[in-house]
Coordinates of C-alpha atoms in Angstrom, one line a residue:
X1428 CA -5.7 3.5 18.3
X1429 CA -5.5 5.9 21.0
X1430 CA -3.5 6.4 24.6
X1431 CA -6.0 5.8 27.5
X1432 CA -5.7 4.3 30.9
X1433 CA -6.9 1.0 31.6
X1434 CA -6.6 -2.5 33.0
X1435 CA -4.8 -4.9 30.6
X1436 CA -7.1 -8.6 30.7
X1437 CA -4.0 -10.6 30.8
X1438 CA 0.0 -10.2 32.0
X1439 CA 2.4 -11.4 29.5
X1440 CA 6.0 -11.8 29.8
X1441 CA 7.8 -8.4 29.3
X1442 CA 9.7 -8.6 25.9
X1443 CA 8.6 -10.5 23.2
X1444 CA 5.9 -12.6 24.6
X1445 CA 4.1 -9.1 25.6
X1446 CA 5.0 -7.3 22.7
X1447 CA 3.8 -9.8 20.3
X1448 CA 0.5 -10.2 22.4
X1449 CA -0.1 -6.4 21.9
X1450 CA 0.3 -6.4 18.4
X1451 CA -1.9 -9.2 18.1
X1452 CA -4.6 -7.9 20.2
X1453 CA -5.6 -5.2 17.5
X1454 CA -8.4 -7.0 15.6
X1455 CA -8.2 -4.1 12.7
X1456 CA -4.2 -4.9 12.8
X1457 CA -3.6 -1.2 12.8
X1458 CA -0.7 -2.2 15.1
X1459 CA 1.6 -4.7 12.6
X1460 CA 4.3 -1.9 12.5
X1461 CA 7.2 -3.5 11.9
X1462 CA 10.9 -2.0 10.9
X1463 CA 11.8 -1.6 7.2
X1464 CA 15.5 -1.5 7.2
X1465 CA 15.8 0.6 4.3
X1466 CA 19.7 1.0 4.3
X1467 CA 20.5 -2.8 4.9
X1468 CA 17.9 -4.1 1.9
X1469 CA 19.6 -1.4 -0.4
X1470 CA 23.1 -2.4 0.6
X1471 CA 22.4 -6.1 -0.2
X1472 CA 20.9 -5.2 -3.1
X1473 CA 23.8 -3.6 -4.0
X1474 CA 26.0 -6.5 -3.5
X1475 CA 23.5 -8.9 -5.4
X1476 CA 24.3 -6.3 -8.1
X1477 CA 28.0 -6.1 -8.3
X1478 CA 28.2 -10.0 -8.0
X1479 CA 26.1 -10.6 -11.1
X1480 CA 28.3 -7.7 -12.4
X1481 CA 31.6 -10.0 -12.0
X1482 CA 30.0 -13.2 -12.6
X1483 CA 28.7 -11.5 -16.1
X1484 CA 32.3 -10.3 -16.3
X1485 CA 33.4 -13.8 -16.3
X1486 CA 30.9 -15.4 -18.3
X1487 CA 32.2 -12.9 -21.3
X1488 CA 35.9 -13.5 -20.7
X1489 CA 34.9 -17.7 -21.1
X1490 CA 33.1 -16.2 -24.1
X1491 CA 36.2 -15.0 -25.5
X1492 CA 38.1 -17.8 -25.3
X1493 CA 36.0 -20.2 -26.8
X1494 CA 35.9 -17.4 -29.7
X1495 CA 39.6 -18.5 -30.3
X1496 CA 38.9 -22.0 -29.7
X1497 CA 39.1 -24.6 -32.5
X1498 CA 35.5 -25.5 -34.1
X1499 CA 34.9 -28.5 -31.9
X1500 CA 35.1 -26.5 -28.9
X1501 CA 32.6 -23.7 -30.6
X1502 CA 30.1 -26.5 -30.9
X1503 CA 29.5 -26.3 -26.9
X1504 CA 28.1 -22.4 -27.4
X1505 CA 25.1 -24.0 -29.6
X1506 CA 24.6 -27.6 -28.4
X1507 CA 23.5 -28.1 -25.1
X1508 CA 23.6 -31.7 -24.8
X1509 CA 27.3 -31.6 -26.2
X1510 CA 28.5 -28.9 -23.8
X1511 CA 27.2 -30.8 -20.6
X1512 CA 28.9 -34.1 -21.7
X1513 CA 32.4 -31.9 -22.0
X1514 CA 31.8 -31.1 -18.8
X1515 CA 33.0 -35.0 -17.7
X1516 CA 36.6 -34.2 -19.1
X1517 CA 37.3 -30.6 -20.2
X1518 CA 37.6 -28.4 -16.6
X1519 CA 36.9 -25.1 -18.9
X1520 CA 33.7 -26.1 -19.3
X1521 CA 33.0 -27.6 -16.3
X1522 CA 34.0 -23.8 -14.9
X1523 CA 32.0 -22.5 -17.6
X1524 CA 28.8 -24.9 -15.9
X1525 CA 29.5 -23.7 -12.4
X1526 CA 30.0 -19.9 -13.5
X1527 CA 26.3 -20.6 -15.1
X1528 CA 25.0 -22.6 -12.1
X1529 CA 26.1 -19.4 -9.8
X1530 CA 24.7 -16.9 -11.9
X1531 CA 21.3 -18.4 -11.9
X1532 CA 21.2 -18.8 -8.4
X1533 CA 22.6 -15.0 -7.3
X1534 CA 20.0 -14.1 -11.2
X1535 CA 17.1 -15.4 -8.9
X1536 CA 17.6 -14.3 -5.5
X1537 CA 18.7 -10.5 -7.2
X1538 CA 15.2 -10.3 -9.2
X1539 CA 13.7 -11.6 -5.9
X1540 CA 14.8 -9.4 -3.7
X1541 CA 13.5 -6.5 -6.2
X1542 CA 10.2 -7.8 -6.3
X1543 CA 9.9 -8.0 -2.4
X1544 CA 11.1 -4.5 -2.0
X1545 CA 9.0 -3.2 -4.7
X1546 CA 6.0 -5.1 -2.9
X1547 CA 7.2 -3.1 0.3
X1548 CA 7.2 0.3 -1.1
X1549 CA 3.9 0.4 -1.8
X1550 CA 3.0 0.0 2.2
X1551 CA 2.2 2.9 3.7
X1552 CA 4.0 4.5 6.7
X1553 CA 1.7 4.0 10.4
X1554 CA -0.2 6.9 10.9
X1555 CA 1.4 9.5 13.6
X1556 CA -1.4 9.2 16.1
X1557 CA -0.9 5.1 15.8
X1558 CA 3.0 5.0 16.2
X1559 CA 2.2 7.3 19.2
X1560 CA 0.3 4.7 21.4
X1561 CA 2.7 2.0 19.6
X1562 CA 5.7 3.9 21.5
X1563 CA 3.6 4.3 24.6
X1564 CA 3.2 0.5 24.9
X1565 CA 6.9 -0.1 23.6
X1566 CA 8.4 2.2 26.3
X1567 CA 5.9 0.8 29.0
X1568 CA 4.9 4.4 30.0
X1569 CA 1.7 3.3 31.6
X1570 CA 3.6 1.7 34.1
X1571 CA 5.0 4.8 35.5
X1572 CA 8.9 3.9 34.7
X1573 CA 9.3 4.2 31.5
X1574 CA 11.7 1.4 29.8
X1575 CA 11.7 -0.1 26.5
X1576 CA 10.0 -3.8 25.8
X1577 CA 13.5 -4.9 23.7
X1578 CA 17.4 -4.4 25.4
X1579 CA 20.1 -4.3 23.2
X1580 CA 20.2 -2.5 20.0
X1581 CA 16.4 -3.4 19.7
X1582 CA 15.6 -0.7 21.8
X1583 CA 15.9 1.7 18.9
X1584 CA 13.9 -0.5 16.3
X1585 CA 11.0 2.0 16.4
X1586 CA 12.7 5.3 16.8
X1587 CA 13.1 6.3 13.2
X1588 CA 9.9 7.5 11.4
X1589 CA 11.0 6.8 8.0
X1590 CA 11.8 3.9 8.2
X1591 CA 8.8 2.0 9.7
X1592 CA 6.0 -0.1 7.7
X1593 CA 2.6 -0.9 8.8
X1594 CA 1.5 -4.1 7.1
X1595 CA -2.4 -3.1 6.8
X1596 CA -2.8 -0.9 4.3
X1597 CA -5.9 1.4 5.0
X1598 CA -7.9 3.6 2.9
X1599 CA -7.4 7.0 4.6
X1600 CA -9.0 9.5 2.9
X1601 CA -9.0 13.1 4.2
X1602 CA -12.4 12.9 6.4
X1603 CA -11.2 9.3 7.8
X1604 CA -8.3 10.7 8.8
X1605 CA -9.5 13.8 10.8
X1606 CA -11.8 11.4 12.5
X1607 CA -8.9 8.9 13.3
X1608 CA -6.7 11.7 14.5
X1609 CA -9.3 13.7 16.7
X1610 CA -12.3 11.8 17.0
X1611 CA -11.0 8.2 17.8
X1612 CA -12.4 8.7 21.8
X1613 CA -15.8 8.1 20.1
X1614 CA -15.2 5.3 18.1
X1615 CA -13.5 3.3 20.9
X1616 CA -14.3 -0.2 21.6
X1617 CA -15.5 -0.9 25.4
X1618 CA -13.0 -2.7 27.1
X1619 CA -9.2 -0.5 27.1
X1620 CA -6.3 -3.0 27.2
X1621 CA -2.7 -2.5 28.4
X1622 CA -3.3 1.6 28.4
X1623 CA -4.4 1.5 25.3
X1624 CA -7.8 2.6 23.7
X1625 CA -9.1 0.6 20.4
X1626 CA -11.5 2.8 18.0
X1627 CA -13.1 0.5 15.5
X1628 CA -12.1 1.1 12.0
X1629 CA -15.6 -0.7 10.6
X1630 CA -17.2 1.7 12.8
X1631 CA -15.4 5.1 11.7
X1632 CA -15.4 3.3 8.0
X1633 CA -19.7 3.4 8.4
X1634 CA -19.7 7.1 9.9
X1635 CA -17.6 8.3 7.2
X1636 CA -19.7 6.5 4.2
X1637 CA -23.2 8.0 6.0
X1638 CA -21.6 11.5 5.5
X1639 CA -20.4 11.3 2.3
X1640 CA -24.0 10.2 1.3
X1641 CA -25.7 12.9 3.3
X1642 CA -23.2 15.8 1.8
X1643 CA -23.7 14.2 -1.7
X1644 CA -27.5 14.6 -1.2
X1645 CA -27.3 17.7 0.6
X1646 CA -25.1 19.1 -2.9
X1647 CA -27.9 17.4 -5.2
X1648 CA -30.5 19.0 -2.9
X1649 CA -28.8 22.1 -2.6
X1650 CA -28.4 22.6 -6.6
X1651 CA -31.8 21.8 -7.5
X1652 CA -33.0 24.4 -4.6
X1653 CA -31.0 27.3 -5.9
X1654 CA -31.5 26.9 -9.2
X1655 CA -35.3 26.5 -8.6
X1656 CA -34.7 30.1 -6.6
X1657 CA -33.3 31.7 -9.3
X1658 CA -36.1 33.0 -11.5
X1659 CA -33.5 34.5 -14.5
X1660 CA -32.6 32.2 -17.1
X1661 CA -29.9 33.9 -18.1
X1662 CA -28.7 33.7 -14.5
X1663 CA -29.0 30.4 -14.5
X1664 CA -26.8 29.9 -17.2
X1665 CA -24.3 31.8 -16.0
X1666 CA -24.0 30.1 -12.5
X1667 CA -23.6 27.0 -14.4
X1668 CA -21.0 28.2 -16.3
X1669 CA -19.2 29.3 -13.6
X1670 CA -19.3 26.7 -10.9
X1671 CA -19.1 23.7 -13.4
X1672 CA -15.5 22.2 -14.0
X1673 CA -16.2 18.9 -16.3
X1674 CA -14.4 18.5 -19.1
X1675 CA -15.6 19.0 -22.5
X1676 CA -16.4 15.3 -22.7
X1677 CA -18.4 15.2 -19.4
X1678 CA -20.8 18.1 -20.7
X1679 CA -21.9 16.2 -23.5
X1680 CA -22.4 13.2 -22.6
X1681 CA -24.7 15.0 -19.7
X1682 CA -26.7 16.7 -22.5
X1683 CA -27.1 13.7 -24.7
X1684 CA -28.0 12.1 -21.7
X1685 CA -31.2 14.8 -20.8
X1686 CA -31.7 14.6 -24.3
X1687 CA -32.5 11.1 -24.0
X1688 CA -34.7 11.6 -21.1
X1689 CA -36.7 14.7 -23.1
X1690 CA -37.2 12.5 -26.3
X1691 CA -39.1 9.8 -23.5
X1692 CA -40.8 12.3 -21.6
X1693 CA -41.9 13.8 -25.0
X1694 CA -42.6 10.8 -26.6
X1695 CA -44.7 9.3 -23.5
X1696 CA -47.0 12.8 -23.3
X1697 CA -47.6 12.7 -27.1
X1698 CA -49.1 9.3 -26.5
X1699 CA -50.9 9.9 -24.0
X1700 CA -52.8 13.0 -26.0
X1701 CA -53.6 11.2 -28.9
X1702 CA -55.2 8.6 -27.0
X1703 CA -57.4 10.9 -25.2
X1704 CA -58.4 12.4 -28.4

């Protein structure tokens, strides 16, 4: 995504109806960037914590009653149907019910809340050159007079860096990158909407795979071409001692590998002679 001038197709409410419109007008979705709020998940999760703290707390000082209790009342500890039908008369069980009914409940939405945010930090940050033409649509500075989409305190949702999240996930590798980040103009689709330009991620994905396979056969090409050059076997040994890095492992299965094609190519020439003969 890239910051161009241009004519949006349709005029949407300024605020949410226009916001949502832009970031659903991305068909690659590079534009889901929503906020993380870092400091409130880890606070709550830090309340979740210190309630299942108490509630344990409580749990063991029921524990230690019962421990002094007479033998009828230790029964409840190991027999479940026994304990709930206590619960009709004796209030420290009931308690001890709700205590358990509580923990459960804060239990699940504790672990829950771990999961989710361990889900969340695996999603990436957007890309510098995409929050970039996010702002510029946010603050509306194609319009001349620069304001922000949201009042209030939502004004500032996007302002911190670190604590964004963009829901796609893409595989940006080094030479994607470079072509997001400097080469986008040429990947643009053809219409430009709300200011905005659109590069196509299939199409950059497509340029990128045609050059890896055109540097992968220019390297096989390449090695086969100096090494024919070379007339010195010894310096032939030596480059390929020097500009190979595979481990230990790599190197032989690679020679048990060309051994296996020499035993064939053998094999198949031997036949061939005796059947002339």
């Amino acid at each position: 995504m890239d910051i161009e001038k241009g004519t949006p197709d349709q005029s949407f409410l300024s605020g949410y109806p226009s916001l949502a419109a832009f970031i659903a007008s991305d068909r690659d979705q590079t534009t889901t960037i929503f906020k993380r709020f870092n400091r409130l998940a880890a606070r709550y999760l830090l309340h979740l914590q210190s309630q299942l703290a108490e509630l344990q707390a409580g749990q063991d000082e029921l524990d230690r009653k019962d421990a002094l209790s007479p033998l009828e009342v230790k029964q409840y500890s190991r027999n479940w149907a026994e304990f709930i039908r206590a619960t009709d008369n004796d209030p420290h069980q009931k308690r001890r019910n709700e205590l358990s009914d509580k923990i459960g409940e804060r239990l699940k939405a504790y672990r829950e809340a771990l999961l989710y945010e361990s889900q969340l930090a695996s999603f990436p940050r957007p890309p510098k050159r995409t929050l970039e033409a996010f702002r510029f649509k946010f603050f509306d500075h194609g319009s001349g007079q620069p304001y922000p989409t949201l009042g209030a305190r939502s004004r500032a949702l996007f302002d911190d860096d670190d604590d964004l999240v963009v829901l796609k996930v893409q595989d940006r590798d080094r030479l994607t990158a470079f072509l997001q980040d400097h080469c986008s103009r040429m990947f643009r689709v053809e219409k430009d909407r709300d200011g905005i330009a659109y590069p196509s991620d299939q199409q950059i994905a497509q340029t990128v795979t045609i050059l890896c396979i055109l540097n992968a056969a220019a390297l096989l090409v390449g090695t086969i071409v100096a090494l024919y050059v070379i007339s010195s076997e010894k310096t032939k040994l030596a480059n390929v001692g020097i500009l190979m890095n595979s481990r230990r492992s790599e190197v032989f299965a690679a020679a048990a590998g060309y051994a296996a094609v020499l035993v064939v190519f053998v094999s198949g020439n031997v036949g061939t002679q005796e059947k002339g003969r």
